[in-house]
mmCIF file of C-alpha atoms and ligand atoms in Angstrom:
data_model
loop_
_atom_site.group_PDB
_atom_site.id
_atom_site.type_symbol
_atom_site.label_atom_id
_atom_site.label_comp_id
_atom_site.label_asym_id
_atom_site.label_seq_id
_atom_site.Cartn_x
_atom_site.Cartn_y
_atom_site.Cartn_z
ATOM 1 C CA MET A 45 159.866 76.974 -77.837
ATOM 2 C CA SER A 46 156.338 76.501 -77.331
ATOM 3 C CA VAL A 47 155.000 73.088 -76.559
ATOM 4 C CA LEU A 48 152.504 73.294 -79.504
ATOM 5 C CA GLU A 49 155.424 73.725 -81.886
ATOM 6 C CA PRO A 50 157.910 70.879 -81.860
ATOM 7 C CA HIS A 51 161.368 71.690 -83.141
ATOM 8 C CA ALA A 52 161.310 71.162 -86.758
ATOM 9 C CA ALA A 53 164.390 68.918 -86.539
ATOM 10 C CA HIS A 54 162.802 66.471 -84.171
ATOM 11 C CA PRO A 55 159.586 64.642 -84.552
ATOM 12 C CA ARG A 56 156.863 65.053 -81.723
ATOM 13 C CA ARG A 57 157.866 61.646 -80.351
ATOM 14 C CA GLN A 58 160.510 59.183 -80.784
ATOM 15 C CA GLU A 59 158.974 56.405 -82.845
ATOM 16 C CA GLY A 60 160.101 52.929 -83.472
ATOM 17 C CA VAL A 61 159.945 49.577 -81.580
ATOM 18 C CA LEU A 62 161.323 48.732 -78.159
ATOM 19 C CA SER A 63 162.866 45.181 -78.033
ATOM 20 C CA LEU A 64 162.130 43.846 -74.891
ATOM 21 C CA ARG A 65 164.055 40.645 -74.479
ATOM 22 C CA GLY A 66 162.239 38.651 -77.334
ATOM 23 C CA ARG A 67 159.063 40.813 -76.923
ATOM 24 C CA THR A 68 158.233 44.105 -78.813
ATOM 25 C CA LEU A 69 156.600 47.132 -77.975
ATOM 26 C CA SER A 70 155.822 49.438 -80.743
ATOM 27 C CA LEU A 71 156.011 53.186 -79.872
ATOM 28 C CA ASP A 72 153.625 54.132 -82.643
ATOM 29 C CA ARG A 73 151.477 55.405 -80.085
ATOM 30 C CA VAL A 74 151.741 56.754 -76.332
ATOM 31 C CA ARG A 75 152.218 53.583 -74.110
ATOM 32 C CA LEU A 76 151.116 53.514 -70.332
ATOM 33 C CA MET A 77 153.087 51.974 -67.550
ATOM 34 C CA GLY A 78 151.088 50.968 -64.513
ATOM 35 C CA VAL A 79 152.552 51.545 -61.158
ATOM 36 C CA LEU A 80 152.464 48.539 -58.763
ATOM 37 C CA ASN A 81 153.857 49.210 -55.656
ATOM 38 C CA ILE A 82 154.494 46.145 -53.301
ATOM 39 C CA THR A 83 155.508 48.274 -50.476
ATOM 40 C CA PRO A 84 154.083 49.266 -46.944
ATOM 41 C CA ASP A 85 155.052 52.865 -47.552
ATOM 42 C CA SER A 86 154.851 54.190 -51.111
ATOM 43 C CA PHE A 87 153.739 57.984 -51.193
ATOM 44 C CA SER A 88 150.295 57.250 -52.696
ATOM 45 C CA ASP A 89 149.339 53.900 -52.374
ATOM 46 C CA GLY A 90 151.592 52.200 -49.798
ATOM 47 C CA GLY A 91 150.340 48.975 -48.060
ATOM 48 C CA GLU A 92 147.660 48.281 -50.591
ATOM 49 C CA CYS A 93 149.469 45.617 -52.592
ATOM 50 C CA LEU A 94 151.937 44.228 -49.901
ATOM 51 C CA SER A 95 150.454 40.579 -50.209
ATOM 52 C CA PRO A 96 151.148 38.821 -53.552
ATOM 53 C CA GLN A 97 147.357 38.315 -54.036
ATOM 54 C CA ARG A 98 146.418 41.899 -53.849
ATOM 55 C CA ALA A 99 149.279 42.746 -55.893
ATOM 56 C CA LEU A 100 148.050 40.444 -58.584
ATOM 57 C CA SER A 101 144.687 41.320 -58.430
ATOM 58 C CA ARG A 102 145.641 45.054 -58.945
ATOM 59 C CA ALA A 103 148.057 44.332 -61.685
ATOM 60 C CA ARG A 104 145.358 42.312 -63.565
ATOM 61 C CA SER A 105 143.000 45.216 -63.094
ATOM 62 C CA MET A 106 145.676 47.718 -64.747
ATOM 63 C CA LEU A 107 146.194 45.380 -67.501
ATOM 64 C CA ALA A 108 142.547 45.174 -68.216
ATOM 65 C CA ASP A 109 142.567 48.746 -68.318
ATOM 66 C CA GLY A 110 144.898 49.145 -70.804
ATOM 67 C CA ALA A 111 148.527 49.134 -69.336
ATOM 68 C CA ASP A 112 151.051 48.063 -71.849
ATOM 69 C CA ILE A 113 153.866 47.591 -69.194
ATOM 70 C CA LEU A 114 153.627 47.109 -65.317
ATOM 71 C CA ASP A 115 156.278 48.773 -63.213
ATOM 72 C CA LEU A 116 156.817 46.517 -60.124
ATOM 73 C CA GLY A 117 158.529 48.401 -57.227
ATOM 74 C CA ALA A 118 159.221 46.747 -53.899
ATOM 75 C CA GLU A 119 161.115 49.666 -52.298
ATOM 76 C CA SER A 120 159.815 53.079 -51.892
ATOM 77 C CA THR A 121 161.823 56.028 -53.224
ATOM 78 C CA ARG A 122 159.572 58.711 -51.844
ATOM 79 C CA PRO A 123 161.410 61.761 -50.313
ATOM 80 C CA GLY A 124 162.797 60.879 -47.053
ATOM 81 C CA SER A 125 162.472 57.023 -47.337
ATOM 82 C CA GLY A 126 165.114 54.783 -45.942
ATOM 83 C CA GLY A 127 166.266 51.626 -48.034
ATOM 84 C CA ILE A 128 165.665 48.142 -47.251
ATOM 85 C CA SER A 129 167.762 45.118 -47.760
ATOM 86 C CA GLY A 130 168.251 43.458 -51.319
ATOM 87 C CA GLU A 131 166.686 40.255 -49.694
ATOM 88 C CA GLU A 132 163.542 42.014 -48.255
ATOM 89 C CA GLU A 133 163.064 43.766 -51.787
ATOM 90 C CA LEU A 134 163.305 40.154 -53.399
ATOM 91 C CA SER A 135 161.175 38.474 -51.180
ATOM 92 C CA ARG A 136 158.267 41.022 -51.847
ATOM 93 C CA LEU A 137 159.165 41.249 -55.629
ATOM 94 C CA LEU A 138 159.696 37.810 -56.973
ATOM 95 C CA PRO A 139 156.349 35.986 -56.314
ATOM 96 C CA VAL A 140 154.478 38.768 -58.088
ATOM 97 C CA LEU A 141 157.058 39.250 -60.888
ATOM 98 C CA GLU A 142 157.014 35.363 -61.682
ATOM 99 C CA ALA A 143 153.569 35.194 -61.635
ATOM 100 C CA LEU A 144 152.977 37.910 -64.002
ATOM 101 C CA CYS A 145 155.823 37.007 -66.509
ATOM 102 C CA GLY A 146 153.914 33.731 -66.421
ATOM 103 C CA GLU A 147 150.680 35.513 -67.686
ATOM 104 C CA GLY A 148 152.583 37.239 -70.490
ATOM 105 C CA ALA A 149 152.826 40.711 -69.038
ATOM 106 C CA LEU A 150 155.535 43.084 -70.054
ATOM 107 C CA ILE A 151 157.284 43.798 -66.712
ATOM 108 C CA SER A 152 159.502 46.585 -65.621
ATOM 109 C CA VAL A 153 161.323 46.437 -62.334
ATOM 110 C CA ASP A 154 161.921 49.712 -60.162
ATOM 111 C CA THR A 155 164.978 48.857 -58.374
ATOM 112 C CA ARG A 156 168.300 50.724 -57.300
ATOM 113 C CA LYS A 157 170.165 47.471 -56.789
ATOM 114 C CA ALA A 158 172.157 45.694 -59.148
ATOM 115 C CA GLY A 159 171.783 42.337 -57.326
ATOM 116 C CA VAL A 160 167.738 42.672 -57.258
ATOM 117 C CA ALA A 161 167.978 43.652 -61.082
ATOM 118 C CA ARG A 162 169.782 40.597 -61.964
ATOM 119 C CA GLU A 163 167.550 38.072 -60.087
ATOM 120 C CA ALA A 164 164.511 40.109 -61.723
ATOM 121 C CA LEU A 165 166.098 39.702 -65.135
ATOM 122 C CA ALA A 166 166.889 36.062 -64.557
ATOM 123 C CA ARG A 167 163.131 35.445 -63.843
ATOM 124 C CA GLY A 168 161.782 37.210 -66.954
ATOM 125 C CA ALA A 169 161.632 40.907 -66.261
ATOM 126 C CA HIS A 170 161.868 42.897 -69.456
ATOM 127 C CA LEU A 171 162.967 46.447 -68.249
ATOM 128 C CA ILE A 172 164.818 47.767 -65.487
ATOM 129 C CA ASN A 173 163.629 51.201 -64.187
ATOM 130 C CA ASP A 174 166.600 52.625 -62.066
ATOM 131 C CA VAL A 175 165.798 55.944 -60.364
ATOM 132 C CA THR A 176 169.644 56.322 -59.858
ATOM 133 C CA GLY A 177 170.013 56.270 -63.511
ATOM 134 C CA LEU A 178 172.449 53.492 -64.050
ATOM 135 C CA ARG A 179 174.818 55.159 -61.734
ATOM 136 C CA ASP A 180 176.246 51.898 -60.493
ATOM 137 C CA PRO A 181 178.709 49.958 -62.877
ATOM 138 C CA LYS A 182 177.280 46.734 -61.636
ATOM 139 C CA MET A 183 173.755 47.956 -62.756
ATOM 140 C CA ARG A 184 174.959 48.730 -66.222
ATOM 141 C CA ARG A 185 176.635 45.249 -66.539
ATOM 142 C CA ALA A 186 173.436 43.488 -65.511
ATOM 143 C CA VAL A 187 171.394 45.382 -67.989
ATOM 144 C CA ALA A 188 173.892 44.759 -70.692
ATOM 145 C CA ASP A 189 174.344 41.000 -69.688
ATOM 146 C CA PHE A 190 170.600 40.287 -70.102
ATOM 147 C CA GLY A 191 170.110 42.424 -73.230
ATOM 148 C CA ALA A 192 167.426 44.395 -71.309
ATOM 149 C CA VAL A 193 166.143 48.012 -71.713
ATOM 150 C CA ALA A 194 166.680 50.486 -68.844
ATOM 151 C CA VAL A 195 165.012 53.629 -67.828
ATOM 152 C CA ILE A 196 167.577 56.269 -67.117
ATOM 153 C CA LEU A 197 165.822 58.779 -64.433
ATOM 154 C CA HIS A 198 167.587 61.872 -63.346
ATOM 155 C CA MET A 199 167.575 62.591 -59.474
ATOM 156 C CA GLN A 200 169.523 65.268 -57.489
ATOM 157 C CA GLY A 201 170.735 63.546 -54.445
ATOM 158 C CA GLU A 202 169.339 60.578 -52.717
ATOM 159 C CA PRO A 203 165.707 59.778 -51.799
ATOM 160 C CA GLU A 204 166.778 60.255 -48.218
ATOM 161 C CA THR A 205 167.724 63.621 -48.655
ATOM 162 C CA MET A 206 166.785 64.856 -52.413
ATOM 163 C CA GLN A 207 164.084 67.269 -51.367
ATOM 164 C CA ARG A 208 166.000 69.199 -48.845
ATOM 165 C CA GLU A 209 167.461 72.145 -50.969
ATOM 166 C CA PRO A 210 167.445 71.257 -54.571
ATOM 167 C CA ARG A 211 169.290 73.784 -56.687
ATOM 168 C CA TYR A 212 169.937 74.207 -60.536
ATOM 169 C CA LYS A 213 171.200 76.923 -62.845
ATOM 170 C CA ASP A 214 169.058 75.547 -65.686
ATOM 171 C CA VAL A 215 167.247 72.504 -64.856
ATOM 172 C CA VAL A 216 166.526 71.190 -68.157
ATOM 173 C CA GLY A 217 170.020 72.003 -69.566
ATOM 174 C CA GLU A 218 171.620 70.175 -66.764
ATOM 175 C CA ILE A 219 169.340 67.104 -66.844
ATOM 176 C CA LYS A 220 170.094 66.702 -70.626
ATOM 177 C CA GLY A 221 173.881 66.961 -69.802
ATOM 178 C CA PHE A 222 173.325 64.365 -67.356
ATOM 179 C CA PHE A 223 171.266 62.099 -69.790
ATOM 180 C CA GLU A 224 174.222 62.568 -72.228
ATOM 181 C CA ARG A 225 176.896 61.494 -69.855
ATOM 182 C CA ARG A 226 175.007 58.363 -68.577
ATOM 183 C CA ILE A 227 173.913 57.414 -72.099
ATOM 184 C CA GLU A 228 177.683 57.245 -73.057
ATOM 185 C CA LEU A 229 178.508 55.182 -69.971
ATOM 186 C CA ALA A 230 175.790 52.945 -70.574
ATOM 187 C CA GLU A 231 176.658 52.422 -74.202
ATOM 188 C CA LYS A 232 180.101 51.796 -73.370
ATOM 189 C CA GLU A 233 179.203 48.912 -71.141
ATOM 190 C CA GLY A 234 176.991 47.416 -73.759
ATOM 191 C CA VAL A 235 173.430 48.333 -72.846
ATOM 192 C CA ARG A 236 171.731 48.487 -75.964
ATOM 193 C CA GLU A 237 168.504 50.689 -75.500
ATOM 194 C CA VAL A 238 167.640 53.287 -72.729
ATOM 195 C CA ILE A 239 164.536 55.562 -72.076
ATOM 196 C CA LEU A 240 165.237 58.789 -70.340
ATOM 197 C CA ASP A 241 162.858 60.223 -67.675
ATOM 198 C CA PRO A 242 163.693 63.629 -66.334
ATOM 199 C CA GLY A 243 162.477 62.653 -62.605
ATOM 200 C CA ILE A 244 159.571 64.767 -61.814
ATOM 201 C CA GLY A 245 159.817 65.074 -57.900
ATOM 202 C CA PHE A 246 163.448 63.629 -57.587
ATOM 203 C CA GLY A 247 165.532 66.448 -56.110
ATOM 204 C CA LYS A 248 163.309 69.195 -57.743
ATOM 205 C CA THR A 249 161.122 72.136 -56.356
ATOM 206 C CA VAL A 250 157.635 72.649 -57.438
ATOM 207 C CA GLU A 251 159.165 75.160 -59.667
ATOM 208 C CA HIS A 252 161.626 72.861 -61.355
ATOM 209 C CA ASN A 253 158.639 70.450 -61.846
ATOM 210 C CA LEU A 254 156.538 72.705 -63.667
ATOM 211 C CA GLU A 255 159.699 74.044 -65.871
ATOM 212 C CA ILE A 256 160.498 70.424 -66.797
ATOM 213 C CA LEU A 257 156.885 69.928 -67.797
ATOM 214 C CA ARG A 258 156.819 73.356 -69.975
ATOM 215 C CA ARG A 259 160.025 72.519 -71.455
ATOM 216 C CA PHE A 260 159.696 68.741 -71.889
ATOM 217 C CA GLY A 261 159.990 68.972 -75.627
ATOM 218 C CA GLU A 262 163.670 69.979 -75.232
ATOM 219 C CA PHE A 263 164.617 66.420 -74.386
ATOM 220 C CA ARG A 264 163.558 65.049 -77.703
ATOM 221 C CA ALA A 265 166.914 66.417 -78.868
ATOM 222 C CA LEU A 266 168.555 63.454 -77.307
ATOM 223 C CA GLY A 267 166.835 61.260 -79.771
ATOM 224 C CA ARG A 268 165.721 58.430 -77.178
ATOM 225 C CA PRO A 269 162.344 57.420 -76.027
ATOM 226 C CA LEU A 270 161.027 59.791 -73.098
ATOM 227 C CA MET A 271 159.044 58.856 -70.207
ATOM 228 C CA LEU A 272 156.963 60.951 -67.750
ATOM 229 C CA GLY A 273 156.139 60.080 -64.244
ATOM 230 C CA ALA A 274 154.166 62.957 -62.786
ATOM 231 C CA SER A 275 151.121 60.775 -61.548
ATOM 232 C CA ARG A 276 149.650 62.153 -58.189
ATOM 233 C CA LYS A 277 152.994 63.659 -57.240
ATOM 234 C CA SER A 278 153.255 66.506 -54.517
ATOM 235 C CA PHE A 279 153.913 69.410 -56.889
ATOM 236 C CA LEU A 280 150.311 68.862 -58.039
ATOM 237 C CA GLY A 281 148.987 69.222 -54.379
ATOM 238 C CA ALA A 282 151.208 72.297 -53.985
ATOM 239 C CA VAL A 283 149.414 73.887 -57.033
ATOM 240 C CA THR A 284 145.909 72.904 -56.403
ATOM 241 C CA GLY A 285 145.824 72.402 -52.559
ATOM 242 C CA ALA A 286 145.073 68.605 -53.005
ATOM 243 C CA LYS A 287 146.613 67.139 -50.100
ATOM 244 C CA SER A 288 145.821 63.538 -50.736
ATOM 245 C CA PRO A 289 147.745 61.953 -53.569
ATOM 246 C CA ARG A 290 144.411 60.374 -54.784
ATOM 247 C CA ASP A 291 143.189 63.834 -55.148
ATOM 248 C CA ARG A 292 145.465 64.601 -57.919
ATOM 249 C CA LEU A 293 143.818 63.140 -60.892
ATOM 250 C CA GLU A 294 143.233 66.177 -62.728
ATOM 251 C CA GLY A 295 146.680 67.393 -62.161
ATOM 252 C CA THR A 296 147.941 64.098 -63.435
ATOM 253 C CA ILE A 297 145.994 64.211 -66.669
ATOM 254 C CA VAL A 298 146.960 67.997 -67.377
ATOM 255 C CA SER A 299 150.778 67.033 -66.803
ATOM 256 C CA ASN A 300 150.389 64.069 -69.139
ATOM 257 C CA VAL A 301 148.969 65.893 -71.858
ATOM 258 C CA PHE A 302 151.973 68.572 -71.439
ATOM 259 C CA GLY A 303 154.149 65.445 -71.617
ATOM 260 C CA ILE A 304 152.322 64.157 -74.646
ATOM 261 C CA LEU A 305 152.809 67.506 -76.337
ATOM 262 C CA GLY A 306 156.483 67.507 -75.503
ATOM 263 C CA GLY A 307 157.003 64.116 -77.019
ATOM 264 C CA ALA A 308 156.686 61.529 -74.054
ATOM 265 C CA SER A 309 156.407 58.025 -75.271
ATOM 266 C CA ILE A 310 155.623 56.545 -72.085
ATOM 267 C CA LEU A 311 153.565 57.766 -69.282
ATOM 268 C CA ARG A 312 154.092 56.085 -65.769
ATOM 269 C CA VAL A 313 150.780 56.193 -64.049
ATOM 270 C CA HIS A 314 148.639 54.808 -61.018
ATOM 271 C CA ASP A 315 145.111 55.412 -62.683
ATOM 272 C CA LEU A 316 145.299 53.395 -65.955
ATOM 273 C CA ARG A 317 141.810 53.785 -67.218
ATOM 274 C CA GLU A 318 142.155 57.718 -67.129
ATOM 275 C CA GLY A 319 145.643 57.713 -68.208
ATOM 276 C CA VAL A 320 144.873 55.690 -71.367
ATOM 277 C CA ARG A 321 141.891 57.949 -72.248
ATOM 278 C CA THR A 322 144.090 60.982 -71.945
ATOM 279 C CA ALA A 323 146.683 59.596 -74.304
ATOM 280 C CA ARG A 324 143.944 58.482 -76.952
ATOM 281 C CA VAL A 325 142.245 61.843 -76.892
ATOM 282 C CA ALA A 326 145.465 63.722 -77.012
ATOM 283 C CA GLU A 327 146.707 61.758 -79.731
ATOM 284 C CA ALA A 328 143.556 62.059 -81.729
ATOM 285 C CA ILE A 329 143.682 65.627 -81.529
ATOM 286 C CA LEU A 330 147.280 66.022 -82.527
ATOM 287 C CA ARG A 331 146.955 63.392 -85.418
ATOM 288 C CA GLY A 332 143.338 62.948 -86.271
ATOM 289 C CA ARG A 333 141.368 59.703 -85.669
ATOM 290 C CA GLU A 334 141.909 58.280 -88.952
ATOM 291 C CA SER A 335 145.969 57.881 -88.375
HETATM 292 N N1 HH2 B 434 158.545 57.981 -59.679
HETATM 293 C C1 HH2 B 434 158.479 57.072 -58.433
HETATM 294 C C2 HH2 B 434 159.083 55.864 -58.553
HETATM 295 N N2 HH2 B 434 159.755 55.443 -59.646
HETATM 296 N N3 HH2 B 434 160.343 55.799 -61.889
HETATM 297 C C3 HH2 B 434 160.320 56.597 -62.922
HETATM 298 N N4 HH2 B 434 160.851 55.988 -63.987
HETATM 299 N N5 HH2 B 434 159.513 57.694 -63.029
HETATM 300 C C4 HH2 B 434 159.050 58.305 -62.063
HETATM 301 O O1 HH2 B 434 158.369 59.540 -62.157
HETATM 302 C C5 HH2 B 434 159.045 57.676 -60.879
HETATM 303 C C6 HH2 B 434 159.777 56.395 -60.769
HETATM 304 C C7 HH2 B 434 157.782 57.659 -57.299
HETATM 305 O O2 HH2 B 434 156.320 57.284 -57.498
HETATM 306 P P1 HH2 B 434 155.772 55.791 -56.588
HETATM 307 O O3 HH2 B 434 156.254 54.548 -57.078
HETATM 308 O O4 HH2 B 434 154.195 55.818 -56.864
HETATM 309 O O5 HH2 B 434 156.168 55.985 -55.152
HETATM 310 P P2 HH2 B 434 157.198 55.372 -54.167
HETATM 311 O O6 HH2 B 434 158.562 55.620 -54.711
HETATM 312 O O7 HH2 B 434 157.038 55.968 -52.908
HETATM 313 O O8 HH2 B 434 156.835 54.029 -54.109
#
């Protein structure tokens, strides 16, 4: 199937409204999630926002540039990263989370720990972005107890080792099967709503990432909103030779266009101004400006 010919049985994008704990986010257009890494070691911007003041100023500038949601991550999941304790993660996260919730922002928390998710949800977070795809029953319980939405991300292996030798017979087919199994587990536990993210760079070779983007539209068959996180990732450097993550903006834009053509509802990006403009132009081409 070509990216330009959406499957007749499925609309280009999952439309509707996300209910985010008393707030709503309409998916009538592509939404932008801004990455806020409150970490010393994230792959593209580690150390930039470790102090709450700097994190808040970056968050405000992403909101001003058009971010619909901010994704707060206090533990890096870059390939080879070791974990940190829940206490450490919370001490980085909570001051920034509380301030931004107080300012009315929609907040996603990027965490693998059920205890961290619970604390964040108790303080007003709207969405849990779990790179382990709700594997832990305690995580599913936490999301369900708070009536929150969760992002189920596909990862082969663990961040510590995931890039060693990722292997698939059919990368898209296997990810779809994974989503089906995790959606079933999540729904059994009472999780109301999930967003699916195939996890670019999470246990995938360059070729796997390219194939996921080429075949992104196939995930539409699952009938859930889709998220794409290609921003600044290393496969773009492998293709273009851009060693520095900051030098991968064009690759990010092209990937996001492919994601939009394939039906992505949410793009997770570091560069908001460019991300918003990419989405608006792609939508205008697809649907005309009037709509
Ligand atoms: N990518 C990263 C982290 N979390 N979550 C979703 N849903 N999708 C992604 O593609 C994704 C993610 C890695 O990027 P970043 O947060 O910039 O780096 P790090 O994990 O090193 O903090």
